[in-house]
Coordinates of C-alpha atoms in Angstrom, one line a residue:
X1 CA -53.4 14.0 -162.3
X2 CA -50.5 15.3 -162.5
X3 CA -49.8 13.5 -165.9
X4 CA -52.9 14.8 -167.5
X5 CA -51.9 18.1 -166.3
X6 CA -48.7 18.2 -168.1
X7 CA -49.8 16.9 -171.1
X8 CA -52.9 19.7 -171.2
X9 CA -50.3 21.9 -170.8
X10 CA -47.7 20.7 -173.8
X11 CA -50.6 21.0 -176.2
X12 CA -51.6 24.0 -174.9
X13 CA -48.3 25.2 -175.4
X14 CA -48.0 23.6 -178.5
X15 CA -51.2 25.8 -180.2
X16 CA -49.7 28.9 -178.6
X17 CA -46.1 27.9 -179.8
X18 CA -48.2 27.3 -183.3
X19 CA -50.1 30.7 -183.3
X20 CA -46.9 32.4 -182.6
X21 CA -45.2 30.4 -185.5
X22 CA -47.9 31.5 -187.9
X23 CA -48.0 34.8 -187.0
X24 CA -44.1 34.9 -187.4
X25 CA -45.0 33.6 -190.7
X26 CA -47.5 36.0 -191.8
X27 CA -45.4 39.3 -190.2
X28 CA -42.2 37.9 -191.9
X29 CA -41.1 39.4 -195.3
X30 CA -43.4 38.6 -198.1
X31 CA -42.6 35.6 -200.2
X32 CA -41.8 35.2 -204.0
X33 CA -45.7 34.0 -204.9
X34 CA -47.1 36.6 -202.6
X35 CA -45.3 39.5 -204.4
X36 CA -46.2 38.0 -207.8
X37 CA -50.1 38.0 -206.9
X38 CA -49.4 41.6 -205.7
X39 CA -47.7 42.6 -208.7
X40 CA -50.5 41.0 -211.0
X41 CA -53.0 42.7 -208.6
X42 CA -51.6 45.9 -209.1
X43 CA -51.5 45.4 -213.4
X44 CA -54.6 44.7 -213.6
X45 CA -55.5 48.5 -211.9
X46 CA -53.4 49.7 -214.6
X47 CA -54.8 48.2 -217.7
X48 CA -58.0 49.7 -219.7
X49 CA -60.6 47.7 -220.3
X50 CA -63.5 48.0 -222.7
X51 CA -67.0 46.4 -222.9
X52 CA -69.3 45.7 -226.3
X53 CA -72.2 46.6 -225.5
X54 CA -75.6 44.9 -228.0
X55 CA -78.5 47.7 -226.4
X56 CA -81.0 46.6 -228.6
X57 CA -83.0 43.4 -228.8
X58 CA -82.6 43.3 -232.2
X59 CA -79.2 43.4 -232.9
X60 CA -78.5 41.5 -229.8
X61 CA -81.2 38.9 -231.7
X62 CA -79.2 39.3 -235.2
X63 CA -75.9 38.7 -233.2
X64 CA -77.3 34.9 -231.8
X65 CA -78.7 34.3 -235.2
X66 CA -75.7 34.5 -237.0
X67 CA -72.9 33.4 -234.7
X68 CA -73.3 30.1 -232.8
X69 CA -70.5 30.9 -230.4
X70 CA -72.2 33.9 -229.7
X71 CA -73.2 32.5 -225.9
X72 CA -76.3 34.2 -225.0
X73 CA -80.1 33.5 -225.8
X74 CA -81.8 36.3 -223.6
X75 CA -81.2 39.8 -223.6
X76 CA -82.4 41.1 -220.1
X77 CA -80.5 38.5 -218.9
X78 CA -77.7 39.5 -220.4
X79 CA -78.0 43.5 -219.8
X80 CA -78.1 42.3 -216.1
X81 CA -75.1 40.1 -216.5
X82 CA -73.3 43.0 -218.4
X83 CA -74.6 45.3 -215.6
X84 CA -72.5 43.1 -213.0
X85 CA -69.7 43.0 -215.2
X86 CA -69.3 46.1 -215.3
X87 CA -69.7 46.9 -211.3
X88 CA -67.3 44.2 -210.9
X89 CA -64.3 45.9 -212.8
X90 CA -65.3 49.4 -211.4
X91 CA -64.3 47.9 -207.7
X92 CA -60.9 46.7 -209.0
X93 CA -59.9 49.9 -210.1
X94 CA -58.9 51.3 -213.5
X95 CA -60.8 52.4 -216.3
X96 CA -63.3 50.9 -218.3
X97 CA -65.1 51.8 -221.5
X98 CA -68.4 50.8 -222.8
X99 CA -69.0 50.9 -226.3
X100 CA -71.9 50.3 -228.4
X101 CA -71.6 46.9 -230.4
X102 CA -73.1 47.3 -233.7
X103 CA -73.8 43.6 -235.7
X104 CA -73.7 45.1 -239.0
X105 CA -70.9 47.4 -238.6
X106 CA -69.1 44.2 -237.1
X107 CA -69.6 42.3 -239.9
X108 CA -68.2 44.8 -242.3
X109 CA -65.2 45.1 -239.6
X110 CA -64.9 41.4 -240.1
X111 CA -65.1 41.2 -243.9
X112 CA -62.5 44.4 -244.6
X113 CA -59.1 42.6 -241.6
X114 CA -60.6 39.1 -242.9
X115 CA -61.1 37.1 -240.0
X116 CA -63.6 35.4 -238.8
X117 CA -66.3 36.8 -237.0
X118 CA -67.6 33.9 -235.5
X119 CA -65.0 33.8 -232.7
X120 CA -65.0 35.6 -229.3
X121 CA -61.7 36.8 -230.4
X122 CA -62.8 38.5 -233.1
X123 CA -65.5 40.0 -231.1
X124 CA -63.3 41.7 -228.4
X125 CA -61.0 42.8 -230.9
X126 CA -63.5 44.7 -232.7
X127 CA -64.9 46.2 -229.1
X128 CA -61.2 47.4 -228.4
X129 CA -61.5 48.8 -231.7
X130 CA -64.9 50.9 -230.8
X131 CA -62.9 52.7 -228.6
X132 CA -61.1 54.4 -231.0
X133 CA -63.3 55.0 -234.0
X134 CA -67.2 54.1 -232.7
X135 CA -69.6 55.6 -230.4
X136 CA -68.4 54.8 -226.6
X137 CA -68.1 56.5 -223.3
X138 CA -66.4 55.9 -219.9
X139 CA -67.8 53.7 -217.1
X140 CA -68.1 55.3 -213.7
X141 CA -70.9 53.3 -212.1
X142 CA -74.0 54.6 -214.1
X143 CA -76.9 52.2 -213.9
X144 CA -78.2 50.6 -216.9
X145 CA -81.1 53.2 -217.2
X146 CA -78.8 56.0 -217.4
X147 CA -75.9 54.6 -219.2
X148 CA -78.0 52.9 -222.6
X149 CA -79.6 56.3 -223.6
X150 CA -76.5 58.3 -223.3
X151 CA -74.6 55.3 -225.3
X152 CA -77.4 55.7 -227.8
X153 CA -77.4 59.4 -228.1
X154 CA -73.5 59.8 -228.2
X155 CA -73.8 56.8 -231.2
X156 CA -76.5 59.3 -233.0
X157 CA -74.3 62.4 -232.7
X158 CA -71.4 60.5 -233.4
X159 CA -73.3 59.8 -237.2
X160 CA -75.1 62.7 -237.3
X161 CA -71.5 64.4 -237.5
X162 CA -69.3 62.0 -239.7
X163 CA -72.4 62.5 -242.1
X164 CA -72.6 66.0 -241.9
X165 CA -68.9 66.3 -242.6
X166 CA -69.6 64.1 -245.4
X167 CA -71.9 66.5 -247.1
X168 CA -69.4 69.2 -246.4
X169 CA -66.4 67.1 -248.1
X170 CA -68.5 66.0 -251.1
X171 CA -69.5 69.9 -251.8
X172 CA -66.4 70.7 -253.5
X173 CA -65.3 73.4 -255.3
X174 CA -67.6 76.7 -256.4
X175 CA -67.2 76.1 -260.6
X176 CA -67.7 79.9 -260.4
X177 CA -65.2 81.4 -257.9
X178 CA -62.8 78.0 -257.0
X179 CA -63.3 78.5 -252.9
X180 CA -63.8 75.0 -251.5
X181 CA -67.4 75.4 -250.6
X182 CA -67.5 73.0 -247.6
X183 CA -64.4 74.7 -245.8
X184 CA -66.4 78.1 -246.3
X185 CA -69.4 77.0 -244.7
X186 CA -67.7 75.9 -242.1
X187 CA -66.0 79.2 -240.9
X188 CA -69.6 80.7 -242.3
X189 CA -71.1 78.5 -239.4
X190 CA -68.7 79.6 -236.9
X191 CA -69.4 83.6 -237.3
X192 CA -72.8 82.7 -237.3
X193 CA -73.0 80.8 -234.1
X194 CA -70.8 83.4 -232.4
X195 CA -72.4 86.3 -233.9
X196 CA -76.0 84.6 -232.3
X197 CA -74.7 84.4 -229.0
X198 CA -72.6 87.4 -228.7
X199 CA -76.2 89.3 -229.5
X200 CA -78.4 87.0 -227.2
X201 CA -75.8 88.2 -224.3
X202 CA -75.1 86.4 -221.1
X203 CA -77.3 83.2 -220.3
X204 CA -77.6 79.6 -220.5
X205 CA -78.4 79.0 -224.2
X206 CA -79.9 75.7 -226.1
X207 CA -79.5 75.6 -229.5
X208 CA -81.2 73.3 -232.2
X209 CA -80.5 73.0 -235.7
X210 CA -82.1 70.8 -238.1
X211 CA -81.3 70.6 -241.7
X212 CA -82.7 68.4 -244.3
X213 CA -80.0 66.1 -246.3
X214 CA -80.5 63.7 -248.9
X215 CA -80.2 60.8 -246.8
X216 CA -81.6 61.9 -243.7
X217 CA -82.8 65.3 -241.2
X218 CA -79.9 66.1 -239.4
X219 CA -80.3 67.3 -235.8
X220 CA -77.9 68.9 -233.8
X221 CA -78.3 70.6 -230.5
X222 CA -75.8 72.9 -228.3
X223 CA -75.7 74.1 -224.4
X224 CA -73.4 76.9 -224.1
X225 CA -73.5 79.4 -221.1
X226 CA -71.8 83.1 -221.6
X227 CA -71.3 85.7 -219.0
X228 CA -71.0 89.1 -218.9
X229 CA -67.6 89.2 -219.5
X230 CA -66.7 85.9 -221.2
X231 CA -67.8 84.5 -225.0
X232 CA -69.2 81.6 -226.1
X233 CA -66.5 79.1 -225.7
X234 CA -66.7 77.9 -229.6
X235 CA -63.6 75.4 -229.6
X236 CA -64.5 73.5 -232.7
X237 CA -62.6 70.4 -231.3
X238 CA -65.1 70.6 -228.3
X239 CA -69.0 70.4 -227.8
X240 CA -69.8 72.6 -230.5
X241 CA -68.3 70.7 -233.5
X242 CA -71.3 68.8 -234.1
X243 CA -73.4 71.6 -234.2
X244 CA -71.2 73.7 -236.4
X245 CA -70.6 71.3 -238.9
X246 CA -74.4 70.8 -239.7
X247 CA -75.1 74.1 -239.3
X248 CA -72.3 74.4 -242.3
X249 CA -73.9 71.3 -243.9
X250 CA -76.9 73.4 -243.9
X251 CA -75.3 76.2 -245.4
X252 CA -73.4 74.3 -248.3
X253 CA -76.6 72.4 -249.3
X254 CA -78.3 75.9 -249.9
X255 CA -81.9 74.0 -249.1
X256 CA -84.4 74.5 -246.3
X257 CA -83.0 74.4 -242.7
X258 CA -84.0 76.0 -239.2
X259 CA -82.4 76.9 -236.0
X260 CA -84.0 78.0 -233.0
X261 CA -82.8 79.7 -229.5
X262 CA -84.0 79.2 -225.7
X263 CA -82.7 81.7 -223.3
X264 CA -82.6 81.1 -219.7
X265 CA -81.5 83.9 -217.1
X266 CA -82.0 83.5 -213.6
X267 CA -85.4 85.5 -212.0
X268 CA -86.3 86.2 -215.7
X269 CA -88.8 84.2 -218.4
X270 CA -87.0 81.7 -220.9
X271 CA -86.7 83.6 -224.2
X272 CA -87.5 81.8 -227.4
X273 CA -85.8 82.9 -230.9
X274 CA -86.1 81.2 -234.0
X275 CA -84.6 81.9 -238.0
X276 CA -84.3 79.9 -241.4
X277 CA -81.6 79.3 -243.3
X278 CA -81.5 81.3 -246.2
X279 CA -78.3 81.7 -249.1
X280 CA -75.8 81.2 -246.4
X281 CA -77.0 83.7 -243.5
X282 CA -79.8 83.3 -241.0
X283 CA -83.8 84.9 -241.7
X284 CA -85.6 85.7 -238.8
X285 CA -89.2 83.8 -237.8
X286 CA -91.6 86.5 -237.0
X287 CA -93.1 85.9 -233.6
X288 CA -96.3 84.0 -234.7
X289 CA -94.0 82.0 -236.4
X290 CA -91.8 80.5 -233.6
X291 CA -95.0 80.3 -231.4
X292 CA -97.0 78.0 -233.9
X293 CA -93.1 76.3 -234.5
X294 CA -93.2 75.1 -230.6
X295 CA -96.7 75.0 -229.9
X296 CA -97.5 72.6 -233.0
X297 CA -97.4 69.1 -232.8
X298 CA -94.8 67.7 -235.3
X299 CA -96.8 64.3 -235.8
X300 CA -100.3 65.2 -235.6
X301 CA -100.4 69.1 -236.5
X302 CA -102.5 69.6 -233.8
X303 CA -101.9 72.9 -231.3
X304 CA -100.0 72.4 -227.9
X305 CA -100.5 74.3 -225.1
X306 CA -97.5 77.3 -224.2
X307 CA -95.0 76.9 -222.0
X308 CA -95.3 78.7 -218.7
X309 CA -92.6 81.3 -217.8
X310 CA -91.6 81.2 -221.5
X311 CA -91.9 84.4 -223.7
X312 CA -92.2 83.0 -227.6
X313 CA -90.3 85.9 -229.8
X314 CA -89.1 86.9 -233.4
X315 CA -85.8 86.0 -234.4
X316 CA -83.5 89.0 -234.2
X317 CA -80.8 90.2 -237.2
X318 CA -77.6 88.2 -237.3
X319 CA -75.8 89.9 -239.4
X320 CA -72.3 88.7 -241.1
X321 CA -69.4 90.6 -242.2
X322 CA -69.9 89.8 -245.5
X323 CA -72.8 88.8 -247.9
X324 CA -72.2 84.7 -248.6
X325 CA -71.9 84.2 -252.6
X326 CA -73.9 82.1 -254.0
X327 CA -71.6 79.0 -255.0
X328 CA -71.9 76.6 -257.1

């Protein structure tokens, strides 16, 4: 008995002398590998990433059509898998970009550096690329339903501006006076838009402007909120530029073009304004005229019932300093 009870004890000593041992080990100072993992741990919260994202079952189609190394064969699958992804990288830490792959703008990538697109290589260098020059935005843990429209909307203002600046650049020079006509319908656009808000007063205002171009409508739309004592904040670096360039595009192109106005106040009815363009300046819509504009169905023609709370009105006078020449 007393044998057994002594060696009970030496392994129960033992495990206890063991457990002590290990903690030891695990409390003493950290080791070479430990420190590296750490280290590498810690990089990895400090370098961007950034996602291609194929949104559409098309191009995602065109992408496995072309490209045998392109891996995947079903797309819902894949917006899932991308959708894990990218939950995955938000818990590390750091910050991650999602930009919108396009195949054809990929292969014209490919064709102008010269290397070959049918490499994953080539495809994450092209994504890293997106986040300078393409249409992209940050990841913060939006679901799929919410982040693929905003991708797709900031991708359509993203062109609706480059080809708006286009138009302005191509104007060129008035054979009559010299003055760069794209630069002038630009700082015409700005006096206009600050002119319009300065005389619709303090609110929340949405803006749309639509202006047919050779190529395409362009459509552009602005929220700005002014106070009693405050501006418009018209930072043409900021939201605004897109609307201010084709609102100048619109001005350059001296062809038809139309902007309206909704003004919410609190305790009051929306307000509804709406103008033309016409030889650099804005016309006023009579009232019927912005009440059949909204209450008209843009496909069919056919009438649409009023908004409630919503007073339809006639575009007031925006008046510039000066009268725009007519350019040519």
């Amino acid at each position: 008995m007393r044998t057994n009870d002594k060696a009970r004890n030496k392994r129960t000593n033992g495990k206890a002398g063991n457990k002590r041992n290990n903690g030891n080990k695990r409390n003493g100072p950290p080791t070479p590998a430990s420190l590296r993992h750490t280290l590498r741990r810690t990089l990895r919260r400090e370098v961007a990433r950034a996602v291609g994202l194929l949104v559409d079952a098309e191009d995602f189609a065109t992408m496995g059509g072309r490209y045998p190394s392109f891996p995947f064969d079903d797309h819902p699958a894949y917006l899932a898998e991308a959708d894990r992804l990218l939950k995955a990288l938000a818990a590390q830490g750091g910050h991650t970009t999602v930009a919108l792959f396009d195949p054809e703008d990929y292969a014209d990538y490919c064709a102008d550096t010269g290397i070959d697109p049918d490499t994953p290589a080539a495809r994450s260098r092209y994504t890293a690329e997106l986040t300078a020059t393409g249409a992209h935005m940050a990841y913060t843990g939006q679901p799929m339903t919410d982040l693929i429209p905003t991708l797709v909307d900031t991708a359509v203002r993203q062109a609706t501006h480059q080809y708006a600046a286009l138009l302005l650049a191509d104007a060129g020079d008035c054979a009559d006076c010299g003055q760069d006509i794209g630069r002038a319908s630009h700082t015409r656009a700005v006096l206009l838009l600050r002119r319009l808000l300065d005389i619709a007063g303090p609110g929340i205002h949405h803006l749309v402007c639509s202006v047919p171009a050779p190529e395409e409508t362009l459509l552009a739309v602005l929220h700005v909120e002014t106070g009693p004592t405050h501006p418009a904040p018209l930072d043409p670096t900021g939201p605004c530029a897109e609307f201010v360039t084709v609102l100048a595009a619109g001005i350059a192109l001296q062809g038809p073009g139309g902007l309206v106005l909704r003004t919410a106040r609190p305790g009051a009815r929306d307000r509804l304004h709406g103008w033309r363009l016409d030889r650099g300046g804005l016309l006023p819509l009579t009232e019927a005229e912005v009440f059949n504009a909204y209450c008209t169905d843009a496909d069919t023609g056919e009438p649409l019932a009023p908004e409630p709370h919503v007073d339809y009105r006639a575009g007031f006078d925006v008046i510039p300093d000066a009268p725009w020449p007519d350019h040519h």
